[in-house]
C-alpha cells in the first residue's frame, strides 16, 4: 500500500507495529519505547527535530509525502541499529534539550546522577567556578549552566569532534558566554590561571575496560566514539590520573565528583584517599544500590 494514502493514525500504527516487533532498545536508554521512538522520528521527519523525551507528549504533525518517505527511512535505520539520538540530532539531559550526534557519546539518563551531585556540590559550596572534564557533548556543563546561570564553567575534551559538538551546544542553549570549551587531555587543556581556583571538578570519564569493548552492543561499539568509553586495560587509567591531578586545580575545600562503572565503587572509595590532597570521600548510589558517583573533598 502507498503510504501517502494512509491517514496519520494508520501510518503511525503501521510503523509502531514494526518497531514493537523489531527494534532493540538498550537498557541504558530507559526513556526510549517503541511509541516514544516513533514520535521522535515522526517529529524529525516533519522538520521539527526533538529528543525522544520532548517528543513523547507531542501531537503528531502532518507529514508531506516526502516526510512520509523520510519517516520510513528513519524507522528502517533505527531498526538496523542506528542510535535514536543520531537520527533525530537531539537528546535531553537534566531537562535541557541538546544537540546530539556521532561526535560524542549520547548523554545517558544514568549520568544525570552525576549532574545532580555536581549541582548539589555547587550549591553547598556556593561555588562559582566549575571544571568539566571529558565533557563529550557538553551535557553536564549545559545542565549546570541552565540551572545555575551565575556559574562559570570551563569544559574540556580530548576529541576535536566532541569539542565542536560541545561548543555548538553552548550556542544552542545560549550559554557560550558562561561556558568555555577547551580541547586537550584532561587538565592539560585548561589555562594555567585556573590552578587552585575551581570550586567543583566534574568528570564522566571512560571507564569500560578495553577487553569488554568488543562485548558491548553494536549500537554503542559501532556508532559511538570508542574514545568516550574505552578506559584502558582495567577501565581505571583515566580516573587514576583525574584523582591524582585534581587537587592542584581545586581550591581548599573544593570537590571532585566523577562517574564510575558498575562494580568499581568499593575500589575507588578506598583508593582515592591513598592519593595526596584528599580529606573526605563519599559516594552516590543509583536506584538499585550501585555506587555510580564518587565524591572527594580537597584538604
Short mmCIF file of N, CA, C and O in Angstrom, two decimals, residues 51-131:
data_model
loop_
_atom_site.label_atom_id
_atom_site.label_comp_id
_atom_site.label_asym_id
_atom_site.label_seq_id
_atom_site.Cartn_x
_atom_site.Cartn_y
_atom_site.Cartn_z
N UNK A 51 14.16 15.66 20.90
CA UNK A 51 14.62 14.48 21.62
C UNK A 51 13.45 13.56 21.87
O UNK A 51 12.28 13.96 21.80
N UNK A 52 13.75 12.31 22.21
CA UNK A 52 12.68 11.36 22.49
C UNK A 52 11.87 11.81 23.70
O UNK A 52 10.65 11.61 23.75
N UNK A 53 12.52 12.46 24.66
CA UNK A 53 11.79 12.94 25.83
C UNK A 53 10.84 14.07 25.44
O UNK A 53 9.69 14.10 25.89
N UNK A 54 11.31 15.01 24.64
CA UNK A 54 10.48 16.15 24.26
C UNK A 54 9.35 15.75 23.32
O UNK A 54 8.27 16.35 23.34
N UNK A 55 9.58 14.74 22.50
CA UNK A 55 8.59 14.33 21.50
C UNK A 55 7.51 13.43 22.08
O UNK A 55 6.45 13.26 21.46
N UNK A 56 7.74 12.88 23.26
CA UNK A 56 6.85 11.84 23.80
C UNK A 56 5.41 12.31 23.95
O UNK A 56 4.47 11.53 23.75
N UNK A 57 5.22 13.57 24.30
CA UNK A 57 3.87 14.09 24.57
C UNK A 57 3.37 15.02 23.47
O UNK A 57 2.34 15.68 23.65
N UNK A 58 4.09 15.08 22.35
CA UNK A 58 3.70 15.99 21.29
C UNK A 58 2.65 15.38 20.37
O UNK A 58 2.67 14.18 20.10
N UNK A 59 1.73 16.21 19.91
CA UNK A 59 0.77 15.74 18.90
C UNK A 59 1.49 15.52 17.58
O UNK A 59 2.49 16.19 17.28
N UNK A 60 1.00 14.58 16.80
CA UNK A 60 1.62 14.28 15.51
C UNK A 60 1.35 15.41 14.52
O UNK A 60 0.20 15.84 14.35
N UNK A 61 2.40 15.87 13.88
CA UNK A 61 2.24 16.90 12.86
C UNK A 61 1.97 16.24 11.50
O UNK A 61 2.42 15.12 11.25
N UNK A 62 1.26 16.91 10.62
CA UNK A 62 1.03 16.35 9.28
C UNK A 62 2.35 16.15 8.54
O UNK A 62 3.27 16.97 8.66
N UNK A 63 2.45 15.07 7.80
CA UNK A 63 3.64 14.78 7.02
C UNK A 63 3.34 14.95 5.53
O UNK A 63 2.28 14.53 5.05
N UNK A 64 4.25 15.55 4.83
CA UNK A 64 4.17 15.60 3.38
C UNK A 64 4.56 14.23 2.84
O UNK A 64 5.11 13.39 3.57
N UNK A 65 4.30 13.94 1.58
CA UNK A 65 4.77 12.68 1.00
C UNK A 65 6.28 12.49 1.19
O UNK A 65 6.73 11.38 1.47
N UNK A 66 7.04 13.57 1.04
CA UNK A 66 8.48 13.47 1.28
C UNK A 66 8.76 13.14 2.74
O UNK A 66 9.65 12.34 3.05
N UNK A 67 7.98 13.74 3.66
CA UNK A 67 8.14 13.44 5.07
C UNK A 67 7.82 12.00 5.39
O UNK A 67 8.48 11.38 6.23
N UNK A 68 6.82 11.44 4.73
CA UNK A 68 6.47 10.03 4.94
C UNK A 68 7.60 9.12 4.48
O UNK A 68 7.90 8.11 5.13
N UNK A 69 8.21 9.47 3.36
CA UNK A 69 9.34 8.66 2.88
C UNK A 69 10.53 8.76 3.84
O UNK A 69 11.21 7.76 4.12
N UNK A 70 10.75 9.97 4.35
CA UNK A 70 11.84 10.15 5.31
C UNK A 70 11.56 9.37 6.58
O UNK A 70 12.47 8.73 7.14
N UNK A 71 10.34 9.39 7.06
CA UNK A 71 9.99 8.64 8.26
C UNK A 71 10.25 7.16 8.07
O UNK A 71 10.82 6.50 8.95
N UNK A 72 9.86 6.62 6.93
CA UNK A 72 10.09 5.19 6.67
C UNK A 72 11.58 4.88 6.69
O UNK A 72 12.00 3.84 7.23
N UNK A 73 12.40 5.78 6.13
CA UNK A 73 13.85 5.56 6.12
C UNK A 73 14.42 5.64 7.53
O UNK A 73 15.31 4.85 7.90
N UNK A 74 13.93 6.57 8.33
CA UNK A 74 14.40 6.71 9.71
C UNK A 74 14.03 5.49 10.55
O UNK A 74 14.84 4.99 11.35
N UNK A 75 12.82 4.99 10.37
CA UNK A 75 12.39 3.78 11.09
C UNK A 75 13.30 2.61 10.71
O UNK A 75 13.73 1.83 11.57
N UNK A 76 13.61 2.49 9.43
CA UNK A 76 14.48 1.41 8.97
C UNK A 76 15.86 1.52 9.60
O UNK A 76 16.42 0.51 10.07
N UNK A 77 16.41 2.72 9.65
CA UNK A 77 17.73 2.91 10.23
C UNK A 77 17.72 2.62 11.73
O UNK A 77 18.68 2.06 12.27
N UNK A 78 16.64 2.98 12.41
CA UNK A 78 16.58 2.70 13.84
C UNK A 78 16.52 1.19 14.08
O UNK A 78 17.19 0.67 14.98
N UNK A 79 15.76 0.48 13.29
CA UNK A 79 15.64 -0.97 13.45
C UNK A 79 16.98 -1.66 13.19
O UNK A 79 17.31 -2.66 13.85
N UNK A 80 17.76 -1.11 12.28
CA UNK A 80 19.05 -1.74 11.97
C UNK A 80 20.18 -1.27 12.88
O UNK A 80 21.34 -1.60 12.63
N UNK A 81 19.85 -0.49 13.93
CA UNK A 81 20.83 -0.22 14.97
C UNK A 81 21.37 1.17 15.11
O UNK A 81 22.19 1.43 16.01
N UNK A 82 20.96 2.11 14.28
CA UNK A 82 21.43 3.49 14.45
C UNK A 82 20.84 4.07 15.73
O UNK A 82 19.63 3.94 15.97
N UNK A 83 21.65 4.71 16.57
CA UNK A 83 21.12 5.31 17.79
C UNK A 83 20.05 6.35 17.48
O UNK A 83 20.18 7.13 16.53
N UNK A 84 19.00 6.36 18.27
CA UNK A 84 17.90 7.28 18.02
C UNK A 84 18.37 8.72 18.04
O UNK A 84 17.96 9.53 17.21
N UNK A 85 19.23 9.08 18.99
CA UNK A 85 19.70 10.46 19.08
C UNK A 85 20.50 10.88 17.85
O UNK A 85 20.55 12.07 17.52
N UNK A 86 21.14 9.92 17.17
CA UNK A 86 21.84 10.25 15.94
C UNK A 86 20.85 10.55 14.82
O UNK A 86 21.13 11.37 13.94
N UNK A 87 19.72 9.90 14.84
CA UNK A 87 18.71 10.10 13.79
C UNK A 87 17.95 11.40 13.98
O UNK A 87 17.60 12.07 13.01
N UNK A 88 17.69 11.76 15.23
CA UNK A 88 16.96 13.00 15.50
C UNK A 88 17.90 14.20 15.65
O UNK A 88 17.48 15.34 15.47
N UNK A 89 19.15 13.92 16.01
CA UNK A 89 20.09 15.01 16.28
C UNK A 89 19.82 15.72 17.59
O UNK A 89 20.32 16.82 17.81
N UNK A 90 19.05 15.08 18.47
CA UNK A 90 18.67 15.69 19.73
C UNK A 90 18.72 14.67 20.87
O UNK A 90 18.46 13.49 20.67
N UNK A 91 19.03 15.16 22.07
CA UNK A 91 18.93 14.36 23.28
C UNK A 91 18.69 15.30 24.45
O UNK A 91 19.32 16.36 24.54
N UNK A 92 17.80 14.92 25.35
CA UNK A 92 17.54 15.72 26.54
C UNK A 92 18.41 15.22 27.69
O UNK A 92 18.61 14.02 27.85
N UNK A 93 18.94 16.17 28.48
CA UNK A 93 19.75 15.82 29.63
C UNK A 93 19.45 16.80 30.75
O UNK A 93 19.56 18.02 30.56
N UNK A 94 19.03 16.30 31.90
CA UNK A 94 18.64 17.13 33.03
C UNK A 94 17.59 18.15 32.61
O UNK A 94 17.57 19.30 33.07
N UNK A 95 16.71 17.73 31.71
CA UNK A 95 15.64 18.58 31.26
C UNK A 95 16.04 19.61 30.22
O UNK A 95 15.21 20.44 29.82
N UNK A 96 17.29 19.56 29.75
CA UNK A 96 17.78 20.52 28.76
C UNK A 96 17.87 19.84 27.40
O UNK A 96 18.52 18.80 27.26
N UNK A 97 17.23 20.43 26.41
CA UNK A 97 17.28 19.89 25.04
C UNK A 97 18.63 20.24 24.43
O UNK A 97 19.04 21.41 24.39
N UNK A 98 19.33 19.20 23.91
CA UNK A 98 20.68 19.39 23.38
C UNK A 98 20.82 18.77 21.99
O UNK A 98 20.05 17.88 21.60
N UNK A 99 21.83 19.24 21.27
CA UNK A 99 22.21 18.62 20.02
C UNK A 99 22.95 17.32 20.32
O UNK A 99 23.68 17.22 21.31
N UNK A 100 22.78 16.32 19.47
CA UNK A 100 23.45 15.04 19.65
C UNK A 100 23.93 14.53 18.31
O UNK A 100 23.40 14.91 17.26
N UNK A 101 24.93 13.65 18.33
CA UNK A 101 25.44 13.10 17.09
C UNK A 101 26.58 12.15 17.36
O UNK A 101 26.98 11.93 18.51
N UNK A 102 27.16 11.60 16.30
CA UNK A 102 28.25 10.62 16.46
C UNK A 102 29.56 11.22 16.94
O UNK A 102 30.50 10.48 17.21
N UNK A 103 29.62 12.54 17.08
CA UNK A 103 30.84 13.18 17.54
C UNK A 103 31.16 12.86 18.99
O UNK A 103 32.32 12.96 19.42
N UNK A 104 30.16 12.52 19.77
CA UNK A 104 30.36 12.27 21.21
C UNK A 104 29.36 11.24 21.69
O UNK A 104 28.36 10.96 21.01
N UNK A 105 29.63 10.67 22.85
CA UNK A 105 28.71 9.71 23.46
C UNK A 105 27.35 10.36 23.67
O UNK A 105 27.27 11.51 24.11
N UNK A 106 26.29 9.65 23.34
CA UNK A 106 24.94 10.16 23.59
C UNK A 106 24.74 10.25 25.10
O UNK A 106 24.95 9.26 25.81
N UNK A 107 24.37 11.40 25.63
CA UNK A 107 24.16 11.52 27.08
C UNK A 107 23.15 10.50 27.60
O UNK A 107 22.09 10.32 27.02
N UNK A 108 23.51 9.85 28.70
CA UNK A 108 22.65 8.83 29.31
C UNK A 108 21.91 9.38 30.52
O UNK A 108 22.42 10.24 31.24
N UNK A 109 20.73 8.80 30.76
CA UNK A 109 19.95 9.17 31.93
C UNK A 109 20.74 8.89 33.21
O UNK A 109 20.69 9.67 34.17
N UNK A 110 21.52 7.81 33.22
CA UNK A 110 22.27 7.45 34.43
C UNK A 110 23.29 8.52 34.81
O UNK A 110 23.63 8.69 35.99
N UNK A 111 23.78 9.27 33.82
CA UNK A 111 24.76 10.31 34.10
C UNK A 111 24.10 11.52 34.76
O UNK A 111 24.80 12.39 35.32
N UNK A 112 22.78 11.60 34.76
CA UNK A 112 22.10 12.67 35.49
C UNK A 112 22.34 12.55 36.99
O UNK A 112 22.22 13.53 37.72
N UNK A 113 22.71 11.35 37.46
CA UNK A 113 23.10 11.19 38.88
C UNK A 113 24.32 12.06 39.16
O UNK A 113 24.39 12.76 40.17
N UNK A 114 25.29 12.02 38.25
CA UNK A 114 26.48 12.85 38.39
C UNK A 114 26.11 14.33 38.28
O UNK A 114 26.61 15.16 39.04
N UNK A 115 25.22 14.66 37.35
CA UNK A 115 24.80 16.05 37.20
C UNK A 115 24.14 16.59 38.44
O UNK A 115 24.42 17.72 38.87
N UNK A 116 23.25 15.81 39.04
CA UNK A 116 22.57 16.26 40.27
C UNK A 116 23.55 16.37 41.42
O UNK A 116 23.44 17.27 42.27
N UNK A 117 24.52 15.44 41.47
CA UNK A 117 25.53 15.50 42.53
C UNK A 117 26.37 16.77 42.39
O UNK A 117 26.64 17.47 43.38
N UNK A 118 26.79 17.06 41.17
CA UNK A 118 27.58 18.27 40.93
C UNK A 118 26.79 19.52 41.27
O UNK A 118 27.32 20.46 41.89
N UNK A 119 25.51 19.53 40.92
CA UNK A 119 24.66 20.68 41.23
C UNK A 119 24.55 20.89 42.74
O UNK A 119 24.64 22.01 43.24
N UNK A 120 24.40 19.79 43.47
CA UNK A 120 24.32 19.88 44.93
C UNK A 120 25.62 20.42 45.52
O UNK A 120 25.60 21.26 46.43
N UNK A 121 26.77 19.99 44.98
CA UNK A 121 28.06 20.46 45.49
C UNK A 121 28.27 21.93 45.16
O UNK A 121 28.83 22.69 45.97
N UNK A 122 27.85 22.35 43.98
CA UNK A 122 27.97 23.77 43.61
C UNK A 122 27.16 24.62 44.58
O UNK A 122 27.63 25.66 45.07
N UNK A 123 25.95 24.18 44.87
CA UNK A 123 25.09 24.95 45.78
C UNK A 123 25.59 24.88 47.22
O UNK A 123 25.53 25.88 47.94
N UNK A 124 26.10 23.73 47.63
CA UNK A 124 26.58 23.58 49.00
C UNK A 124 27.79 24.47 49.27
O UNK A 124 27.94 25.00 50.37
N UNK A 125 28.65 24.61 48.28
CA UNK A 125 29.87 25.41 48.44
C UNK A 125 29.69 26.84 47.96
O UNK A 125 30.64 27.62 48.01
N UNK A 126 28.48 27.17 47.50
CA UNK A 126 28.23 28.48 46.87
C UNK A 126 29.27 28.72 45.79
O UNK A 126 29.81 29.82 45.62
N UNK A 127 29.54 27.65 45.05
CA UNK A 127 30.59 27.70 44.03
C UNK A 127 30.23 28.56 42.83
O UNK A 127 29.08 28.69 42.46
N UNK A 128 31.27 29.14 42.23
CA UNK A 128 31.06 29.96 41.05
C UNK A 128 31.94 29.54 39.88
O UNK A 128 31.79 30.05 38.78
N UNK A 129 32.87 28.60 40.11
CA UNK A 129 33.75 28.13 39.04
C UNK A 129 33.76 26.61 39.02
O UNK A 129 34.09 25.97 40.02
N UNK A 130 33.41 26.05 37.88
CA UNK A 130 33.32 24.60 37.72
C UNK A 130 34.20 24.19 36.55
O UNK A 130 34.24 24.87 35.51
N UNK A 131 34.89 23.07 36.69
CA UNK A 131 35.64 22.44 35.60
C UNK A 131 34.96 21.13 35.25
O UNK A 131 34.68 20.32 36.13
#
